[in-house]
Amino acid sequence: TGTLGASRGYRPTMMKLYASAASSFARKIRVMLLEKGIEHELELVNLWEPNKLQDVNPLGKVPALQLEGGRVLISSPLLADFIDGRYPSPRLIPEDFEARTEVRRWEALADGSMDAVSATLYEMRFHDEAKRSEAWMERQRRKFEGGFKTLESMLGGRRWCVGDKMTLADISVACHLGFINLRVPQYFPPDKYPGLVRLWRSMEERDSFKKTAPPRS
């Protein structure tokens, strides 16, 4: 934020991020903002209690980013694109077309795997065992296991997902794995995915990850 009118007590409106402490999609954006040192307001929303999030995002989902002029952006890939474009230091989505496409490919696979895990958790949360659709659960299991297997193969023995430094790809993978390993570790056996485990654990050592760690309950 600037200093225009500071002597008269004026405080420019800054961006406001609506997030859930447990959402790995929102954590992705929170990590980006912290890594870039972007001043912003943060409002944590409990999605399982009455809230007014739908007044901001008609879909009632997080993350949602309210810009200085009041415009609201939704969907974590769009928010990531906006943040990296407006605040390009450090660059987390490469400008090079091929590298950019590769980073977004990683993000899409990580997000899709997390979506499948989330769909499974919703089924378990809202239906008792007798009413759960085993076919639905199995379909989601194939999705996230296929995603993990592909991501593990893509990473191999490299330190970073794309190139020689951290990108949105690494942030996306690590945020989602952080949630999965906390809530449903049985979905991600570490012996099957040693490369992803190595990446996730190294990312959790970063200050931005420590400050956005999901709650344990």
GROMACS .gro file of C-alpha atoms in nm:
model
  217
    1THR     CA    1   0.000   0.000   0.000
    2GLY     CA    2   0.109   0.357  -0.061
    3THR     CA    3   0.135   0.660   0.166
    4LEU     CA    4  -0.099   0.897  -0.021
    5GLY     CA    5  -0.298   1.099   0.231
    6ALA     CA    6  -0.135   0.929   0.528
    7SER     CA    7  -0.110   1.261   0.713
    8ARG     CA    8  -0.492   1.286   0.709
    9GLY     CA    9  -0.539   0.935   0.846
   10TYR     CA   10  -0.626   0.787   0.508
   11ARG     CA   11  -0.556   0.414   0.476
   12PRO     CA   12  -0.580   0.268   0.127
   13THR     CA   13  -0.800  -0.038   0.095
   14MET     CA   14  -0.594  -0.351   0.044
   15MET     CA   15  -0.683  -0.685  -0.105
   16LYS     CA   16  -0.883  -0.916   0.118
   17LEU     CA   17  -0.854  -1.293   0.100
   18TYR     CA   18  -1.140  -1.510   0.222
   19ALA     CA   19  -1.009  -1.851   0.317
   20SER     CA   20  -1.071  -2.154   0.532
   21ALA     CA   21  -0.791  -2.263   0.762
   22ALA     CA   22  -0.846  -2.621   0.648
   23SER     CA   23  -0.868  -2.558   0.272
   24SER     CA   24  -0.556  -2.662   0.082
   25PHE     CA   25  -0.679  -2.460  -0.218
   26ALA     CA   26  -0.692  -2.148  -0.003
   27ARG     CA   27  -0.358  -2.238   0.154
   28LYS     CA   28  -0.204  -2.235  -0.192
   29ILE     CA   29  -0.300  -1.869  -0.231
   30ARG     CA   30  -0.201  -1.777   0.124
   31VAL     CA   31   0.146  -1.925   0.064
   32MET     CA   32   0.183  -1.726  -0.258
   33LEU     CA   33   0.093  -1.402  -0.083
   34LEU     CA   34   0.340  -1.470   0.199
   35GLU     CA   35   0.621  -1.577  -0.035
   36LYS     CA   36   0.580  -1.252  -0.226
   37GLY     CA   37   0.540  -1.037   0.085
   38ILE     CA   38   0.209  -0.893  -0.038
   39GLU     CA   39   0.017  -0.691   0.219
   40HIS     CA   40  -0.340  -0.814   0.245
   41GLU     CA   41  -0.625  -0.874   0.482
   42LEU     CA   42  -0.721  -1.229   0.570
   43GLU     CA   43  -1.064  -1.343   0.679
   44LEU     CA   44  -1.086  -1.705   0.784
   45VAL     CA   45  -1.430  -1.859   0.732
   46ASN     CA   46  -1.565  -2.175   0.893
   47LEU     CA   47  -1.749  -2.335   0.603
   48TRP     CA   48  -1.940  -2.570   0.834
   49GLU     CA   49  -2.102  -2.289   1.032
   50PRO     CA   50  -2.341  -2.010   0.922
   51ASN     CA   51  -2.142  -1.741   0.740
   52LYS     CA   52  -2.180  -1.461   0.489
   53LEU     CA   53  -1.928  -1.589   0.236
   54GLN     CA   54  -2.194  -1.610  -0.035
   55ASP     CA   55  -2.227  -1.230  -0.017
   56VAL     CA   56  -1.870  -1.220  -0.152
   57ASN     CA   57  -1.857  -1.533  -0.364
   58PRO     CA   58  -2.197  -1.644  -0.497
   59LEU     CA   59  -2.067  -2.002  -0.507
   60GLY     CA   60  -1.993  -1.991  -0.135
   61LYS     CA   61  -1.644  -2.135  -0.183
   62VAL     CA   62  -1.292  -2.042  -0.080
   63PRO     CA   63  -1.056  -1.898  -0.173
   64ALA     CA   64  -1.207  -1.568  -0.284
   65LEU     CA   65  -1.000  -1.253  -0.332
   66GLN     CA   66  -1.165  -0.913  -0.305
   67LEU     CA   67  -0.958  -0.652  -0.488
   68GLU     CA   68  -0.910  -0.291  -0.389
   69GLY     CA   69  -1.194  -0.169  -0.609
   70GLY     CA   70  -1.438  -0.428  -0.479
   71ARG     CA   71  -1.413  -0.675  -0.767
   72VAL     CA   72  -1.397  -1.038  -0.647
   73LEU     CA   73  -1.192  -1.317  -0.804
   74ILE     CA   74  -1.273  -1.683  -0.733
   75SER     CA   75  -1.105  -2.018  -0.810
   76SER     CA   76  -0.748  -2.077  -0.694
   77PRO     CA   77  -0.593  -2.105  -1.046
   78LEU     CA   78  -0.737  -1.764  -1.138
   79LEU     CA   79  -0.622  -1.610  -0.810
   80ALA     CA   80  -0.275  -1.756  -0.860
   81ASP     CA   81  -0.257  -1.614  -1.212
   82PHE     CA   82  -0.367  -1.270  -1.095
   83ILE     CA   83  -0.127  -1.257  -0.801
   84ASP     CA   84   0.174  -1.370  -1.002
   85GLY     CA   85   0.090  -1.130  -1.285
   86ARG     CA   86   0.041  -0.825  -1.065
   87TYR     CA   87   0.326  -0.906  -0.824
   88PRO     CA   88   0.588  -1.089  -1.034
   89SER     CA   89   0.864  -1.099  -0.771
   90PRO     CA   90   0.942  -1.373  -0.707
   91ARG     CA   91   0.791  -1.527  -1.018
   92LEU     CA   92   0.603  -1.847  -0.933
   93ILE     CA   93   0.444  -1.904  -1.275
   94PRO     CA   94   0.712  -1.880  -1.547
   95GLU     CA   95   0.670  -1.632  -1.832
   96ASP     CA   96   0.812  -1.883  -2.080
   97PHE     CA   97   0.517  -2.051  -2.253
   98GLU     CA   98   0.639  -2.409  -2.225
   99ALA     CA   99   0.748  -2.376  -1.862
  100ARG     CA  100   0.424  -2.199  -1.776
  101THR     CA  101   0.221  -2.477  -1.935
  102GLU     CA  102   0.418  -2.736  -1.740
  103VAL     CA  103   0.360  -2.559  -1.408
  104ARG     CA  104  -0.013  -2.536  -1.480
  105ARG     CA  105  -0.014  -2.904  -1.576
  106TRP     CA  106   0.127  -2.994  -1.234
  107GLU     CA  107  -0.123  -2.766  -1.064
  108ALA     CA  108  -0.416  -2.921  -1.253
  109LEU     CA  109  -0.307  -3.275  -1.160
  110ALA     CA  110  -0.255  -3.182  -0.795
  111ASP     CA  111  -0.587  -2.995  -0.777
  112GLY     CA  112  -0.772  -3.278  -0.950
  113SER     CA  113  -0.629  -3.535  -0.711
  114MET     CA  114  -0.734  -3.320  -0.416
  115ASP     CA  115  -1.083  -3.280  -0.565
  116ALA     CA  116  -1.119  -3.658  -0.572
  117VAL     CA  117  -1.004  -3.687  -0.210
  118SER     CA  118  -1.251  -3.414  -0.111
  119ALA     CA  119  -1.536  -3.589  -0.292
  120THR     CA  120  -1.457  -3.904  -0.095
  121LEU     CA  121  -1.452  -3.715   0.234
  122TYR     CA  122  -1.787  -3.550   0.160
  123GLU     CA  123  -1.941  -3.890   0.090
  124MET     CA  124  -1.808  -4.020   0.421
  125ARG     CA  125  -1.917  -3.710   0.611
  126PHE     CA  126  -2.276  -3.689   0.490
  127HIS     CA  127  -2.369  -4.056   0.446
  128ASP     CA  128  -2.345  -4.325   0.706
  129GLU     CA  129  -2.173  -4.645   0.597
  130ALA     CA  130  -2.494  -4.817   0.489
  131LYS     CA  131  -2.588  -4.534   0.252
  132ARG     CA  132  -2.248  -4.464   0.098
  133SER     CA  133  -2.198  -4.534  -0.269
  134GLU     CA  134  -1.911  -4.778  -0.294
  135ALA     CA  135  -1.902  -4.726  -0.670
  136TRP     CA  136  -1.859  -4.351  -0.617
  137MET     CA  137  -1.587  -4.404  -0.357
  138GLU     CA  138  -1.401  -4.644  -0.584
  139ARG     CA  139  -1.426  -4.401  -0.875
  140GLN     CA  140  -1.272  -4.123  -0.666
  141ARG     CA  141  -1.002  -4.356  -0.532
  142ARG     CA  142  -0.892  -4.439  -0.887
  143LYS     CA  143  -0.870  -4.070  -0.962
  144PHE     CA  144  -0.651  -3.965  -0.671
  145GLU     CA  145  -0.433  -4.275  -0.684
  146GLY     CA  146  -0.383  -4.218  -1.055
  147GLY     CA  147  -0.296  -3.856  -0.985
  148PHE     CA  148  -0.043  -3.942  -0.715
  149LYS     CA  149   0.120  -4.207  -0.932
  150THR     CA  150   0.154  -3.968  -1.225
  151LEU     CA  151   0.292  -3.685  -1.011
  152GLU     CA  152   0.545  -3.922  -0.852
  153SER     CA  153   0.660  -4.035  -1.196
  154MET     CA  154   0.687  -3.676  -1.321
  155LEU     CA  155   0.894  -3.566  -1.021
  156GLY     CA  156   1.141  -3.853  -1.019
  157GLY     CA  157   1.451  -3.761  -0.822
  158ARG     CA  158   1.436  -3.386  -0.890
  159ARG     CA  159   1.421  -3.130  -0.612
  160TRP     CA  160   1.163  -2.908  -0.783
  161CYS     CA  161   0.865  -2.997  -0.998
  162VAL     CA  162   0.956  -2.763  -1.285
  163GLY     CA  163   1.292  -2.604  -1.351
  164ASP     CA  164   1.551  -2.522  -1.087
  165LYS     CA  165   1.345  -2.324  -0.833
  166MET     CA  166   1.016  -2.327  -0.650
  167THR     CA  167   0.704  -2.260  -0.855
  168LEU     CA  168   0.329  -2.279  -0.812
  169ALA     CA  169   0.360  -2.648  -0.900
  170ASP     CA  170   0.555  -2.724  -0.582
  171ILE     CA  171   0.321  -2.510  -0.372
  172SER     CA  172   0.011  -2.681  -0.510
  173VAL     CA  173   0.142  -3.033  -0.457
  174ALA     CA  174   0.269  -2.964  -0.105
  175CYS     CA  175  -0.046  -2.783   0.013
  176HIS     CA  176  -0.270  -3.068  -0.092
  177LEU     CA  177  -0.040  -3.337   0.048
  178GLY     CA  178  -0.025  -3.147   0.376
  179PHE     CA  179  -0.402  -3.176   0.411
  180ILE     CA  180  -0.416  -3.539   0.300
  181ASN     CA  181  -0.137  -3.651   0.533
  182LEU     CA  182  -0.307  -3.478   0.824
  183ARG     CA  183  -0.664  -3.594   0.768
  184VAL     CA  184  -0.651  -3.916   0.564
  185PRO     CA  185  -0.289  -4.041   0.562
  186GLN     CA  186  -0.408  -4.386   0.457
  187TYR     CA  187  -0.480  -4.241   0.112
  188PHE     CA  188  -0.113  -4.152   0.066
  189PRO     CA  189   0.119  -4.435   0.180
  190PRO     CA  190   0.468  -4.275   0.191
  191ASP     CA  191   0.651  -4.585   0.069
  192LYS     CA  192   0.463  -4.564  -0.263
  193TYR     CA  193   0.548  -4.197  -0.327
  194PRO     CA  194   0.898  -4.123  -0.187
  195GLY     CA  195   0.962  -3.832  -0.424
  196LEU     CA  196   0.639  -3.654  -0.337
  197VAL     CA  197   0.700  -3.714   0.033
  198ARG     CA  198   1.045  -3.559   0.003
  199LEU     CA  199   0.905  -3.255  -0.178
  200TRP     CA  200   0.617  -3.210   0.066
  201ARG     CA  201   0.837  -3.234   0.376
  202SER     CA  202   1.091  -2.988   0.241
  203MET     CA  203   0.816  -2.738   0.157
  204GLU     CA  204   0.667  -2.769   0.506
  205GLU     CA  205   0.996  -2.629   0.640
  206ARG     CA  206   0.932  -2.295   0.470
  207ASP     CA  207   0.806  -2.010   0.687
  208SER     CA  208   0.506  -1.957   0.458
  209PHE     CA  209   0.398  -2.316   0.514
  210LYS     CA  210   0.450  -2.305   0.889
  211LYS     CA  211   0.229  -1.995   0.909
  212THR     CA  212  -0.052  -2.160   0.709
  213ALA     CA  213  -0.046  -2.511   0.858
  214PRO     CA  214  -0.399  -2.659   0.862
  215PRO     CA  215  -0.561  -2.723   1.201
  216ARG     CA  216  -0.534  -3.076   1.337
  217SER     CA  217  -0.906  -3.106   1.405
   0.00000   0.00000   0.00000
